[in-house]
Structures are given as C-alpha cells and as structure tokens.
C-alpha cells in the first residue's frame, strides 16, 4: 500500500478525532444549562403596550397628560393612545407567549383603568374584567403570572395633588392594591407593588433624560423614594396578612441597578458609594432597616451647606423602620447597563457637585445600543449580583428586566448577542458564585412606547408595525433564538450574521463536517 496514502489517512483520522473532541467541548461551552426551576420570560408595562387610553371607563393617567400636553418632551412627539393595542389584542399576545414558550410573563396594571379617579370610591368593572380575562388566558397556557401594580402611570388626579411627593399617596396606593387583591389576586402568582421606585423618582422628578440644572439631587426625589418605600411596605403587609394564605402568591420589591467594571480611578470605595446611592437607597431600608449611613451623612452635610433647616433625605421613625424592614419575599432587579464610578475630583476643593460625589464615566471603547445611555458591559451585571449577595445575605433574586434597543431590525443579531452575553454572566454568578438568582426576564415582549423616547427605540423580541392600524406582530430572529433557548433550557451561542462566523466554535463545527464527508 502506498505509504503516502497511509500517512495521509492516519493524519486525517487523527485530525478528525481532535476536531470531534473540540466540537464536544464547544457544545459544552456554548450550551450552558439553566438550573432546574429557573424561569425564563419577558415583560411589558400597561401604558407602553395597552393603548385604549380613554375607553371603557378608564381615567387619565400621568403619562396620558404628559404626552397630550407636553409632547415636546417626547423624542418623536408620540403617545401611548394606541401603542401596541394590547387592550384589544391581548389574546394574540398570549398566543405569542405560548408560541415562544415563556415560563413567565410580567405585565403591569393601569391604576386608572381600575380606579378611574385614582381613589377607591368608584371601581371600573370593565377594567377589572379586562385584566381578569388576560390573566385567565395566561393560566390556560400555564404561564407564571407576574403582575406589577404600578409601572409609572399613576392617575393625573393624584399627580395634581403632588403625586409621590405627597405622603398621602401611601394610603391611596394601599387602597388601590386592596381592590386588585380582592378582584384579581387569586389569578396572580407573583406581585410587584411598585416598579423600580429609585429610577422612577430620579427620572420623573429630576428629569434625568435631560441635563440637570445645578447638578445637586432634588429634594423631591428623596421624598418620592421615601413615600414609595412606605407604600411598598404597607402593601406587602396587606397581602401578607389578608391574602397570602388563600391566594398563595409571592410579593416582592423591585429595584433598578447599574453595574461597574474595574478601570483606572475605580476603587472599592467608589464602587461601594456608587452602589449605595444607586441601589442601597432603596435596598438598605428593605433588608437592613434604614438608609445607608453614607447617604445620611453626605446628604445631611450638603443640606447644611445649602442652609436648609433639615436634610433633604427624610428620616424614618422607628415604627416605619420596623414596617419596611423585611417587607419582601424576594428582590427583583432591573438591569441594562454599567458605568465607571469615579470620585469627583472637584470635591477636593470643597465644592460638591452631587450628593454622591461620584462621576459616572463611560469607556469610549464600549459599544452602545441605539439608546445612547445603554452601553453594553455584560460583566457589570455579575458584579451587581455578587455585591447584592454579600451585602444582603444572598436574597432570592429575580431579574425582571434586561434588554437591548435598536431601530426595529428583524434580523436583530445584536440583541441576541446582548442577551447571550448578559445571561452568560447571570449564569456564572448563579452557578459558579452561588448568587440566588431565580429568573431572567427579557425586556420587552413587544416593541412599544419607550417613555421619553417614544417609538424611536425598539426593545421587543416581537416586531410591531406601528404604521399598521392592526399593529401587526411578527417574529424577529431573537424570537426564534429565545424559543430555542427555552425549549432546550440551555444558553445557545448566538447565530452569526450572513457571511460571517460567530467564532471559533462555528468554524470547528463546519470543519468537522467537511472532514467527515472526506472520510
């Protein structure tokens, strides 16, 4: 036999076995299994998707008022009057949820669809019926129902009275929650009283979508957070005392967060202060019983420099500390992006420019989504999860928002890559580092109205044609990818754009197939 042929054959066999071994290793790396019981789902919010802003007895919300009377604040001067028309298309949305195979669906209720005036003097049976119908449809397909009582769209009538800056909002919110628990609680698996009160108060009252005036945090922001924490705690105790035994659900606290990564000027001290001002301001009262000491000290000192009679950060009484501490079944986390927290050097001159004294820098090498604030830094979410593990004794944690914006592409490779990278970090933190993460939720199920950005930014895994009267839904590439991830319960490597390779593993798969054909 020709020795050259034998050598060539031996070389091909050896290389093929090597490629097979590499191929198996790639499959192990690229298909990371989710833990048993881990939930994979998607989310939406009432004003952003429902539409039907003034039908069937619904009252005017704060966001109805903003978009109708202050449209210059919205990037494209749009509104949520129709949005995704989910009020009329909820059955279709449920079928999409079934098609994708979501474990859970998070959505919110419109306060004014249930209590048109904002008060509990008159309930709207049409609004209650709508949400009951939606929840019953979700129960039919065996989806875990996650319901947010309040996601930014409070009644305009209450905003006229000061909104979340008014302490009476605590009682008004509890009254609203009781109506919901009485009428819908038996259909809800997980309740979230208020969505990310820290982001709500900063965005709405300090208008952080635009440059701030003097750079110092506003008194209204802290009053808003203070009242929001009280309202959350009262509603948690209401459910715990009167409804948990018969309805069997959970009710938890949800906070927004931003992460961080190592860099020049980023220190353990700057990271901790950044975390406390961003997250600790709401997490500390829930898990520890009061605001972080660094907040009380700095805001108190700066308030004194401003010649104010008292700190802009309110104080909790001992009674309220006891009510708020422990008032949650879990910690919910919304996370999108990270920053480089660096101490403001101007403070060395004794001139504070913010209550935190932290500058949120951005690495110019970071990629961004179509939302310029959304820098893509996957490692940041893992750092947040580990910080929460260590700071608050590793609470059960549900990631209830994580998402990527583009301009509506159907072949949304970048969105898949974002979710793959972020979910990979979540799995590392969970499996390797022992963080007690129970769920990962994609924001959002549908392209929708994105607050001050209107329809200029699209986060959905389902495309919505806003030029169509029917608001037609259609699949994106991310729809198909998430469906397969959920079906296999593994985190699958992102597909590559046409004409490119996603990485060495794809190359190995292709070359292995070629060698097999030759043999």
Short mmCIF file of C-alpha atoms in Angstrom, two decimals:
data_model
loop_
_atom_site.label_atom_id
_atom_site.label_comp_id
_atom_site.label_asym_id
_atom_site.label_seq_id
_atom_site.Cartn_x
_atom_site.Cartn_y
_atom_site.Cartn_z
CA UNK A 1 0.00 0.00 0.00
CA UNK A 2 1.26 3.50 -0.82
CA UNK A 3 2.97 4.85 2.31
CA UNK A 4 1.88 8.39 1.36
CA UNK A 5 -1.76 7.31 1.33
CA UNK A 6 -1.36 5.61 4.72
CA UNK A 7 0.24 8.68 6.26
CA UNK A 8 -2.42 10.98 4.80
CA UNK A 9 -5.23 8.69 6.03
CA UNK A 10 -3.68 8.47 9.50
CA UNK A 11 -3.34 12.26 9.63
CA UNK A 12 -6.99 12.77 8.65
CA UNK A 13 -8.19 10.26 11.27
CA UNK A 14 -6.09 11.94 13.98
CA UNK A 15 -7.25 15.42 13.00
CA UNK A 16 -10.86 14.29 12.82
CA UNK A 17 -10.77 12.89 16.35
CA UNK A 18 -9.18 16.14 17.53
CA UNK A 19 -11.89 18.14 15.82
CA UNK A 20 -14.60 15.94 17.32
CA UNK A 21 -13.10 16.50 20.78
CA UNK A 22 -13.04 20.26 20.19
CA UNK A 23 -16.58 20.07 18.84
CA UNK A 24 -17.82 18.36 22.01
CA UNK A 25 -16.02 20.99 24.11
CA UNK A 26 -17.70 23.75 22.09
CA UNK A 27 -21.10 22.23 22.64
CA UNK A 28 -20.39 22.10 26.36
CA UNK A 29 -19.32 25.74 26.41
CA UNK A 30 -21.94 27.08 24.02
CA UNK A 31 -24.97 25.34 25.51
CA UNK A 32 -24.90 26.27 29.19
CA UNK A 33 -27.75 24.68 31.10
CA UNK A 34 -30.08 26.75 33.26
CA UNK A 35 -30.64 25.40 36.79
CA UNK A 36 -33.77 23.37 37.48
CA UNK A 37 -36.73 25.65 38.17
CA UNK A 38 -35.05 28.72 36.68
CA UNK A 39 -37.67 30.94 34.99
CA UNK A 40 -37.20 32.48 31.54
CA UNK A 41 -39.71 35.11 30.49
CA UNK A 42 -40.49 38.51 29.03
CA UNK A 43 -42.10 41.71 30.25
CA UNK A 44 -44.26 44.69 29.30
CA UNK A 45 -45.99 47.62 31.01
CA UNK A 46 -49.53 48.93 30.72
CA UNK A 47 -49.01 52.43 29.29
CA UNK A 48 -46.34 51.17 26.92
CA UNK A 49 -48.47 48.48 25.24
CA UNK A 50 -52.17 48.69 26.03
CA UNK A 51 -53.46 51.75 24.20
CA UNK A 52 -57.23 52.28 24.65
CA UNK A 53 -56.32 55.26 26.79
CA UNK A 54 -59.86 56.59 27.26
CA UNK A 55 -62.21 53.69 26.55
CA UNK A 56 -64.41 51.51 28.77
CA UNK A 57 -64.27 53.89 31.70
CA UNK A 58 -60.50 54.38 32.01
CA UNK A 59 -59.38 57.62 33.64
CA UNK A 60 -56.48 59.92 32.71
CA UNK A 61 -53.03 58.82 33.81
CA UNK A 62 -49.98 60.95 34.48
CA UNK A 63 -48.49 59.78 31.18
CA UNK A 64 -51.69 60.48 29.25
CA UNK A 65 -51.36 64.04 30.49
CA UNK A 66 -47.65 64.36 29.64
CA UNK A 67 -47.97 63.08 26.07
CA UNK A 68 -51.11 65.13 25.34
CA UNK A 69 -49.99 68.39 26.95
CA UNK A 70 -46.18 68.30 26.92
CA UNK A 71 -45.47 66.37 23.73
CA UNK A 72 -42.25 68.34 23.19
CA UNK A 73 -40.74 66.19 25.96
CA UNK A 74 -41.12 63.06 23.77
CA UNK A 75 -38.45 62.47 21.11
CA UNK A 76 -40.93 61.87 18.28
CA UNK A 77 -43.86 63.71 19.95
CA UNK A 78 -45.76 60.42 20.05
CA UNK A 79 -48.01 58.94 22.74
CA UNK A 80 -49.44 55.69 24.07
CA UNK A 81 -53.01 56.31 22.94
CA UNK A 82 -52.90 53.17 20.80
CA UNK A 83 -49.37 51.87 21.43
CA UNK A 84 -49.37 48.12 20.66
CA UNK A 85 -53.17 47.97 21.08
CA UNK A 86 -52.73 45.13 23.55
CA UNK A 87 -56.04 46.06 25.16
CA UNK A 88 -57.74 44.67 22.07
CA UNK A 89 -55.04 42.18 21.02
CA UNK A 90 -54.30 40.52 24.35
CA UNK A 91 -55.43 37.09 23.15
CA UNK A 92 -52.99 37.29 20.25
CA UNK A 93 -50.22 38.36 22.64
CA UNK A 94 -50.96 35.34 24.83
CA UNK A 95 -50.65 33.07 21.81
CA UNK A 96 -47.25 34.59 21.04
CA UNK A 97 -46.25 33.91 24.65
CA UNK A 98 -47.35 30.32 24.21
CA UNK A 99 -45.52 30.01 20.88
CA UNK A 100 -42.24 31.24 22.36
CA UNK A 101 -42.73 29.02 25.41
CA UNK A 102 -42.19 31.67 28.08
CA UNK A 103 -42.14 30.39 31.65
CA UNK A 104 -43.47 33.68 32.98
CA UNK A 105 -44.94 36.90 31.69
CA UNK A 106 -44.57 40.13 33.60
CA UNK A 107 -47.05 42.92 32.87
CA UNK A 108 -48.49 45.86 34.79
CA UNK A 109 -51.94 47.16 35.58
CA UNK A 110 -53.17 50.63 34.74
CA UNK A 111 -54.25 52.25 38.01
CA UNK A 112 -56.78 54.44 36.18
CA UNK A 113 -58.25 51.52 34.26
CA UNK A 114 -59.26 50.04 37.62
CA UNK A 115 -59.86 53.23 39.65
CA UNK A 116 -60.63 55.97 37.08
CA UNK A 117 -60.41 58.84 39.58
CA UNK A 118 -57.39 57.35 41.35
CA UNK A 119 -59.41 56.87 44.52
CA UNK A 120 -61.28 53.75 45.61
CA UNK A 121 -64.66 55.45 45.70
CA UNK A 122 -65.54 54.08 42.25
CA UNK A 123 -64.14 50.97 40.62
CA UNK A 124 -64.33 50.29 36.90
CA UNK A 125 -65.73 46.78 36.27
CA UNK A 126 -64.64 46.95 32.61
CA UNK A 127 -61.02 47.44 33.61
CA UNK A 128 -61.14 44.65 36.17
CA UNK A 129 -62.76 42.36 33.58
CA UNK A 130 -60.01 43.12 31.05
CA UNK A 131 -57.24 42.10 33.45
CA UNK A 132 -59.19 39.07 34.65
CA UNK A 133 -59.61 37.91 31.06
CA UNK A 134 -55.91 38.39 30.37
CA UNK A 135 -54.88 36.51 33.50
CA UNK A 136 -57.28 33.66 32.76
CA UNK A 137 -55.85 33.35 29.23
CA UNK A 138 -52.35 33.13 30.72
CA UNK A 139 -53.48 30.48 33.20
CA UNK A 140 -54.84 28.36 30.34
CA UNK A 141 -51.36 28.15 28.81
CA UNK A 142 -49.78 27.53 32.24
CA UNK A 143 -47.62 30.66 32.38
CA UNK A 144 -46.45 32.06 35.71
CA UNK A 145 -48.20 35.42 36.09
CA UNK A 146 -46.11 38.33 37.37
CA UNK A 147 -48.19 41.47 37.92
CA UNK A 148 -46.85 44.93 38.69
CA UNK A 149 -49.43 47.11 40.41
CA UNK A 150 -47.73 50.33 39.35
CA UNK A 151 -45.32 50.98 36.49
CA UNK A 152 -45.05 54.80 36.23
CA UNK A 153 -48.60 55.58 35.05
CA UNK A 154 -50.31 56.88 38.20
CA UNK A 155 -53.56 58.89 37.99
CA UNK A 156 -53.21 62.50 36.91
CA UNK A 157 -55.72 63.45 39.61
CA UNK A 158 -53.18 62.27 42.21
CA UNK A 159 -50.29 63.94 40.40
CA UNK A 160 -52.23 67.21 40.74
CA UNK A 161 -52.05 66.63 44.49
CA UNK A 162 -48.29 66.12 44.44
CA UNK A 163 -48.06 62.50 43.33
CA UNK A 164 -45.33 60.53 45.06
CA UNK A 165 -44.05 63.65 46.82
CA UNK A 166 -47.27 63.65 48.85
CA UNK A 167 -47.23 61.25 51.81
CA UNK A 168 -50.95 60.63 51.38
CA UNK A 169 -50.00 58.65 48.25
CA UNK A 170 -49.09 55.81 50.62
CA UNK A 171 -52.73 55.36 51.66
CA UNK A 172 -54.11 55.92 48.16
CA UNK A 173 -51.80 53.23 46.82
CA UNK A 174 -52.78 50.79 49.55
CA UNK A 175 -56.46 51.40 48.75
CA UNK A 176 -55.78 50.63 45.08
CA UNK A 177 -53.82 47.48 45.95
CA UNK A 178 -56.68 46.16 48.05
CA UNK A 179 -59.08 46.45 45.10
CA UNK A 180 -56.62 44.50 42.96
CA UNK A 181 -56.06 41.78 45.56
CA UNK A 182 -59.81 41.40 46.11
CA UNK A 183 -60.63 41.09 42.42
CA UNK A 184 -57.55 39.59 40.75
CA UNK A 185 -55.24 38.21 43.41
CA UNK A 186 -56.36 34.59 43.02
CA UNK A 187 -55.00 34.63 39.44
CA UNK A 188 -51.59 36.14 40.23
CA UNK A 189 -48.52 34.10 41.14
CA UNK A 190 -46.12 36.98 41.83
CA UNK A 191 -46.97 40.58 42.70
CA UNK A 192 -44.67 43.57 42.37
CA UNK A 193 -46.18 46.61 44.11
CA UNK A 194 -44.02 49.35 42.52
CA UNK A 195 -41.58 49.07 39.63
CA UNK A 196 -38.11 50.46 40.48
CA UNK A 197 -39.09 53.38 42.70
CA UNK A 198 -35.47 54.60 42.65
CA UNK A 199 -35.43 55.06 38.85
CA UNK A 200 -38.97 56.42 38.79
CA UNK A 201 -38.19 59.17 41.27
CA UNK A 202 -34.89 60.12 39.64
CA UNK A 203 -36.28 60.14 36.09
CA UNK A 204 -39.60 61.83 36.72
CA UNK A 205 -38.58 64.42 39.30
CA UNK A 206 -35.01 65.16 38.26
CA UNK A 207 -35.73 64.67 34.55
CA UNK A 208 -32.51 62.73 34.04
CA UNK A 209 -33.26 62.32 30.35
CA UNK A 210 -32.05 65.92 30.10
CA UNK A 211 -29.11 67.71 31.77
CA UNK A 212 -29.78 68.74 35.36
CA UNK A 213 -29.69 72.34 36.44
CA UNK A 214 -27.31 72.69 39.35
CA UNK A 215 -26.11 69.08 39.48
CA UNK A 216 -27.35 68.53 43.03
CA UNK A 217 -30.02 65.91 43.65
CA UNK A 218 -33.50 67.27 44.18
CA UNK A 219 -35.44 67.21 47.45
CA UNK A 220 -38.47 65.85 45.59
CA UNK A 221 -36.57 62.74 44.54
CA UNK A 222 -35.93 61.72 48.13
CA UNK A 223 -39.49 62.47 49.23
CA UNK A 224 -40.70 60.32 46.34
CA UNK A 225 -38.45 57.40 47.31
CA UNK A 226 -39.38 57.78 50.99
CA UNK A 227 -43.09 57.56 50.24
CA UNK A 228 -42.59 54.81 47.70
CA UNK A 229 -40.83 52.63 50.26
CA UNK A 230 -43.63 53.20 52.74
CA UNK A 231 -46.26 52.39 50.13
CA UNK A 232 -44.48 49.20 49.11
CA UNK A 233 -44.19 48.04 52.72
CA UNK A 234 -47.84 48.76 53.54
CA UNK A 235 -48.99 46.78 50.51
CA UNK A 236 -46.64 43.89 51.33
CA UNK A 237 -48.08 43.67 54.85
CA UNK A 238 -51.63 43.98 53.49
CA UNK A 239 -51.08 40.98 51.22
CA UNK A 240 -49.12 39.01 53.83
CA UNK A 241 -51.80 39.43 56.49
CA UNK A 242 -55.02 39.15 54.48
CA UNK A 243 -54.38 37.36 51.18
CA UNK A 244 -51.30 35.15 51.20
CA UNK A 245 -52.92 32.21 52.96
CA UNK A 246 -55.81 31.98 50.50
CA UNK A 247 -54.15 33.18 47.29
CA UNK A 248 -50.75 31.55 47.77
CA UNK A 249 -48.71 34.09 45.81
CA UNK A 250 -45.48 35.95 46.43
CA UNK A 251 -44.95 39.71 46.63
CA UNK A 252 -41.58 41.38 46.31
CA UNK A 253 -39.56 44.55 45.92
CA UNK A 254 -38.04 45.58 42.56
CA UNK A 255 -35.13 47.98 42.12
CA UNK A 256 -33.26 49.33 39.11
CA UNK A 257 -29.48 48.97 39.06
CA UNK A 258 -26.36 49.88 37.14
CA UNK A 259 -23.17 47.86 37.23
CA UNK A 260 -19.47 48.67 37.12
CA UNK A 261 -16.20 47.13 35.99
CA UNK A 262 -12.56 47.68 37.05
CA UNK A 263 -10.81 50.65 35.47
CA UNK A 264 -8.40 53.44 36.32
CA UNK A 265 -9.87 55.56 39.09
CA UNK A 266 -12.49 52.95 40.02
CA UNK A 267 -11.84 51.84 43.61
CA UNK A 268 -13.62 49.63 46.12
CA UNK A 269 -14.71 52.77 47.96
CA UNK A 270 -16.05 54.49 44.83
CA UNK A 271 -17.87 51.31 43.83
CA UNK A 272 -19.49 50.99 47.24
CA UNK A 273 -20.60 54.61 47.32
CA UNK A 274 -21.98 54.31 43.78
CA UNK A 275 -23.90 51.18 44.75
CA UNK A 276 -25.32 52.74 47.90
CA UNK A 277 -26.59 55.85 46.11
CA UNK A 278 -27.93 53.88 43.15
CA UNK A 279 -29.29 50.75 44.86
CA UNK A 280 -28.71 50.90 48.60
CA UNK A 281 -31.01 53.89 48.89
CA UNK A 282 -33.96 51.54 48.36
CA UNK A 283 -32.48 48.10 49.15
CA UNK A 284 -31.00 49.06 52.53
CA UNK A 285 -34.32 50.07 54.12
CA UNK A 286 -35.88 46.80 52.89
CA UNK A 287 -33.07 44.49 54.05
CA UNK A 288 -31.27 46.46 56.79
CA UNK A 289 -33.97 48.81 58.07
CA UNK A 290 -32.71 52.29 57.18
CA UNK A 291 -30.90 54.32 54.54
CA UNK A 292 -27.14 53.66 54.18
CA UNK A 293 -25.01 55.74 56.55
CA UNK A 294 -23.05 57.31 53.68
CA UNK A 295 -26.28 58.76 52.28
CA UNK A 296 -27.46 60.13 55.60
CA UNK A 297 -24.08 61.72 56.28
CA UNK A 298 -23.39 63.25 52.87
CA UNK A 299 -26.89 64.48 52.10
CA UNK A 300 -27.17 65.88 55.62
CA UNK A 301 -23.86 67.76 55.32
CA UNK A 302 -24.64 69.14 51.87
CA UNK A 303 -28.13 70.19 53.01
CA UNK A 304 -26.44 72.10 55.83
CA UNK A 305 -24.15 73.82 53.31
CA UNK A 306 -27.28 74.82 51.40
CA UNK A 307 -28.59 76.46 54.60
CA UNK A 308 -31.59 74.13 54.70
CA UNK A 309 -33.25 73.60 58.09
CA UNK A 310 -33.04 69.81 57.73
CA UNK A 311 -31.59 67.15 55.45
CA UNK A 312 -33.17 66.71 52.03
CA UNK A 313 -33.16 62.97 52.81
CA UNK A 314 -36.13 62.33 55.14
CA UNK A 315 -35.77 60.22 58.28
CA UNK A 316 -37.76 57.10 59.07
CA UNK A 317 -39.31 56.79 62.51
CA UNK A 318 -38.54 53.60 64.41
CA UNK A 319 -42.07 52.44 63.65
CA UNK A 320 -41.59 52.85 59.91
CA UNK A 321 -38.18 51.17 60.02
CA UNK A 322 -39.86 48.09 61.50
CA UNK A 323 -42.66 48.17 58.94
CA UNK A 324 -40.29 48.45 55.97
CA UNK A 325 -37.53 46.06 57.07
CA UNK A 326 -38.13 42.58 55.68
CA UNK A 327 -41.19 43.61 53.67
CA UNK A 328 -40.42 41.46 50.66
CA UNK A 329 -40.42 37.82 49.57
CA UNK A 330 -37.60 38.40 47.11
CA UNK A 331 -35.52 41.08 45.43
CA UNK A 332 -36.40 41.92 41.84
CA UNK A 333 -33.72 43.58 39.73
CA UNK A 334 -33.95 45.59 36.52
CA UNK A 335 -30.57 45.96 34.82
CA UNK A 336 -29.41 47.23 31.43
CA UNK A 337 -26.01 48.89 31.61
CA UNK A 338 -22.92 49.90 33.61
CA UNK A 339 -20.68 52.88 34.30
CA UNK A 340 -17.22 53.61 35.70
CA UNK A 341 -17.86 55.18 39.13
CA UNK A 342 -15.06 57.66 39.84
CA UNK A 343 -14.80 60.17 42.68
CA UNK A 344 -15.40 63.75 41.59
CA UNK A 345 -12.03 65.46 41.97
CA UNK A 346 -13.65 68.88 42.42
CA UNK A 347 -14.70 67.73 45.88
CA UNK A 348 -11.07 68.14 46.94
CA UNK A 349 -11.72 71.86 46.65
CA UNK A 350 -14.73 71.54 48.94
CA UNK A 351 -17.25 72.08 46.15
CA UNK A 352 -19.81 69.23 45.97
CA UNK A 353 -21.50 68.87 42.61
CA UNK A 354 -23.76 65.98 43.53
CA UNK A 355 -24.93 64.26 46.67
CA UNK A 356 -22.97 61.12 45.82
CA UNK A 357 -19.76 62.84 44.75
CA UNK A 358 -19.48 60.19 42.02
CA UNK A 359 -18.95 60.78 38.31
CA UNK A 360 -20.45 58.05 36.13
CA UNK A 361 -17.82 57.75 33.41
CA UNK A 362 -18.09 55.72 30.22
CA UNK A 363 -15.30 53.84 28.49
CA UNK A 364 -15.18 55.16 24.89
CA UNK A 365 -14.43 51.62 23.71
CA UNK A 366 -17.75 50.31 24.96
CA UNK A 367 -20.39 49.55 22.36
CA UNK A 368 -23.84 51.10 22.73
CA UNK A 369 -27.33 50.14 21.73
CA UNK A 370 -29.45 52.62 19.78
CA UNK A 371 -30.22 54.18 23.17
CA UNK A 372 -27.03 56.12 23.82
CA UNK A 373 -27.34 55.63 27.57
CA UNK A 374 -27.28 51.84 27.07
CA UNK A 375 -23.61 50.91 26.97
CA UNK A 376 -23.04 47.18 26.59
CA UNK A 377 -21.00 45.91 29.56
CA UNK A 378 -22.07 42.34 30.40
CA UNK A 379 -19.58 41.92 33.28
CA UNK A 380 -21.40 44.67 35.14
CA UNK A 381 -24.49 42.61 35.90
CA UNK A 382 -22.38 39.89 37.51
CA UNK A 383 -20.69 42.46 39.73
CA UNK A 384 -24.08 43.77 40.88
CA UNK A 385 -25.33 40.27 41.66
CA UNK A 386 -22.25 39.43 43.73
CA UNK A 387 -22.47 42.75 45.59
CA UNK A 388 -26.10 42.08 46.49
CA UNK A 389 -25.18 38.54 47.59
CA UNK A 390 -22.59 39.88 50.00
CA UNK A 391 -24.46 42.99 51.12
CA UNK A 392 -27.87 41.47 51.86
CA UNK A 393 -27.22 37.83 52.77
CA UNK A 394 -27.91 36.43 49.30
CA UNK A 395 -31.66 37.01 48.91
CA UNK A 396 -33.76 35.19 46.32
CA UNK A 397 -33.33 37.40 43.27
CA UNK A 398 -35.45 37.69 40.12
CA UNK A 399 -34.09 39.64 37.16
CA UNK A 400 -37.29 41.24 35.87
CA UNK A 401 -35.87 43.48 33.13
CA UNK A 402 -32.83 43.20 30.88
CA UNK A 403 -32.93 44.45 27.32
CA UNK A 404 -31.33 45.92 24.23
CA UNK A 405 -32.62 48.68 21.95
CA UNK A 406 -32.26 49.01 18.18
CA UNK A 407 -34.30 50.73 15.48
CA UNK A 408 -36.56 47.80 14.71
CA UNK A 409 -34.38 45.33 12.78
CA UNK A 410 -35.95 41.92 12.12
CA UNK A 411 -32.55 40.24 11.90
CA UNK A 412 -31.58 41.53 15.33
CA UNK A 413 -28.25 39.76 15.79
CA UNK A 414 -27.03 42.44 18.18
CA UNK A 415 -30.00 41.87 20.51
CA UNK A 416 -29.31 38.13 20.62
CA UNK A 417 -25.63 38.77 21.34
CA UNK A 418 -26.58 41.16 24.15
CA UNK A 419 -28.90 38.67 25.83
CA UNK A 420 -26.45 35.82 25.35
CA UNK A 421 -23.61 37.79 26.95
CA UNK A 422 -25.70 39.14 29.83
CA UNK A 423 -27.41 35.82 30.55
CA UNK A 424 -23.97 34.16 30.48
CA UNK A 425 -22.84 36.48 33.27
CA UNK A 426 -26.03 35.73 35.19
CA UNK A 427 -25.36 32.01 34.90
CA UNK A 428 -21.76 32.47 36.06
CA UNK A 429 -22.94 34.41 39.10
CA UNK A 430 -25.61 31.80 39.81
CA UNK A 431 -23.83 28.50 39.15
CA UNK A 432 -20.22 29.42 39.87
CA UNK A 433 -20.58 32.15 42.51
CA UNK A 434 -23.67 31.00 44.37
CA UNK A 435 -25.88 34.02 43.77
CA UNK A 436 -29.51 33.07 44.43
CA UNK A 437 -30.93 34.05 41.03
CA UNK A 438 -34.30 32.51 40.16
CA UNK A 439 -35.33 34.17 36.89
CA UNK A 440 -34.21 36.10 33.84
CA UNK A 441 -36.70 38.35 32.06
CA UNK A 442 -36.27 39.91 28.64
CA UNK A 443 -37.41 43.49 28.20
CA UNK A 444 -39.56 43.51 26.24
CA UNK A 445 -42.06 41.13 24.71
CA UNK A 446 -43.13 43.73 22.13
CA UNK A 447 -41.68 46.81 20.52
CA UNK A 448 -43.54 49.51 22.44
CA UNK A 449 -43.73 53.13 23.59
CA UNK A 450 -40.46 53.87 25.37
CA UNK A 451 -41.40 56.84 27.55
CA UNK A 452 -39.47 59.99 26.60
CA UNK A 453 -38.01 58.19 23.57
CA UNK A 454 -41.41 57.40 22.10
CA UNK A 455 -41.15 54.83 19.31
CA UNK A 456 -37.60 55.76 18.28
CA UNK A 457 -36.13 52.90 20.32
CA UNK A 458 -37.28 49.29 19.94
CA UNK A 459 -36.64 46.72 22.67
CA UNK A 460 -39.05 43.98 21.63
CA UNK A 461 -38.33 40.39 20.72
CA UNK A 462 -41.53 40.71 18.65
CA UNK A 463 -41.73 43.36 15.95
CA UNK A 464 -44.77 45.65 15.94
CA UNK A 465 -45.75 47.55 12.81
CA UNK A 466 -46.84 50.91 14.22
CA UNK A 467 -47.80 52.11 10.73
CA UNK A 468 -50.43 49.39 10.54
CA UNK A 469 -53.89 50.06 12.02
CA UNK A 470 -53.78 46.43 13.13
CA UNK A 471 -50.43 46.88 14.91
CA UNK A 472 -49.29 43.65 13.26
CA UNK A 473 -46.87 41.50 15.25
CA UNK A 474 -44.16 39.41 13.60
CA UNK A 475 -41.15 37.36 14.61
CA UNK A 476 -37.61 38.61 14.79
CA UNK A 477 -34.52 36.46 14.82
CA UNK A 478 -34.42 36.94 18.58
CA UNK A 479 -37.90 35.40 18.85
CA UNK A 480 -36.61 32.21 17.28
CA UNK A 481 -33.43 32.21 19.36
CA UNK A 482 -35.26 32.68 22.67
CA UNK A 483 -37.78 29.98 21.73
CA UNK A 484 -34.92 27.51 21.25
CA UNK A 485 -33.18 28.58 24.46
CA UNK A 486 -36.37 27.94 26.42
CA UNK A 487 -37.08 24.66 24.64
CA UNK A 488 -33.61 23.26 25.37
CA UNK A 489 -33.17 25.02 28.75
CA UNK A 490 -29.67 25.97 27.60
CA UNK A 491 -27.99 29.21 26.63
CA UNK A 492 -27.25 28.74 22.95
CA UNK A 493 -24.44 30.56 21.14
CA UNK A 494 -25.78 33.47 19.05
CA UNK A 495 -26.14 32.95 15.30
CA UNK A 496 -23.76 34.89 13.07
CA UNK A 497 -24.88 37.48 10.54
CA UNK A 498 -24.93 36.18 6.98
CA UNK A 499 -21.45 35.79 5.51
CA UNK A 500 -19.66 35.82 8.86
CA UNK A 501 -18.71 33.34 11.57
CA UNK A 502 -19.72 33.82 15.18
CA UNK A 503 -16.45 32.43 16.47
CA UNK A 504 -14.07 29.51 16.68
CA UNK A 505 -16.75 27.03 17.64
CA UNK A 506 -18.75 27.65 14.50
CA UNK A 507 -15.57 27.18 12.47
CA UNK A 508 -14.90 23.89 14.27
CA UNK A 509 -18.44 22.67 13.57
CA UNK A 510 -18.06 23.44 9.86
CA UNK A 511 -14.59 21.91 9.52
CA UNK A 512 -15.62 18.75 11.38
CA UNK A 513 -18.49 18.23 8.94
CA UNK A 514 -16.12 18.69 5.98
CA UNK A 515 -13.67 16.11 7.35
CA UNK A 516 -16.44 13.58 7.92
CA UNK A 517 -17.52 13.99 4.31
CA UNK A 518 -13.94 13.36 3.09
CA UNK A 519 -13.63 10.20 5.17
#
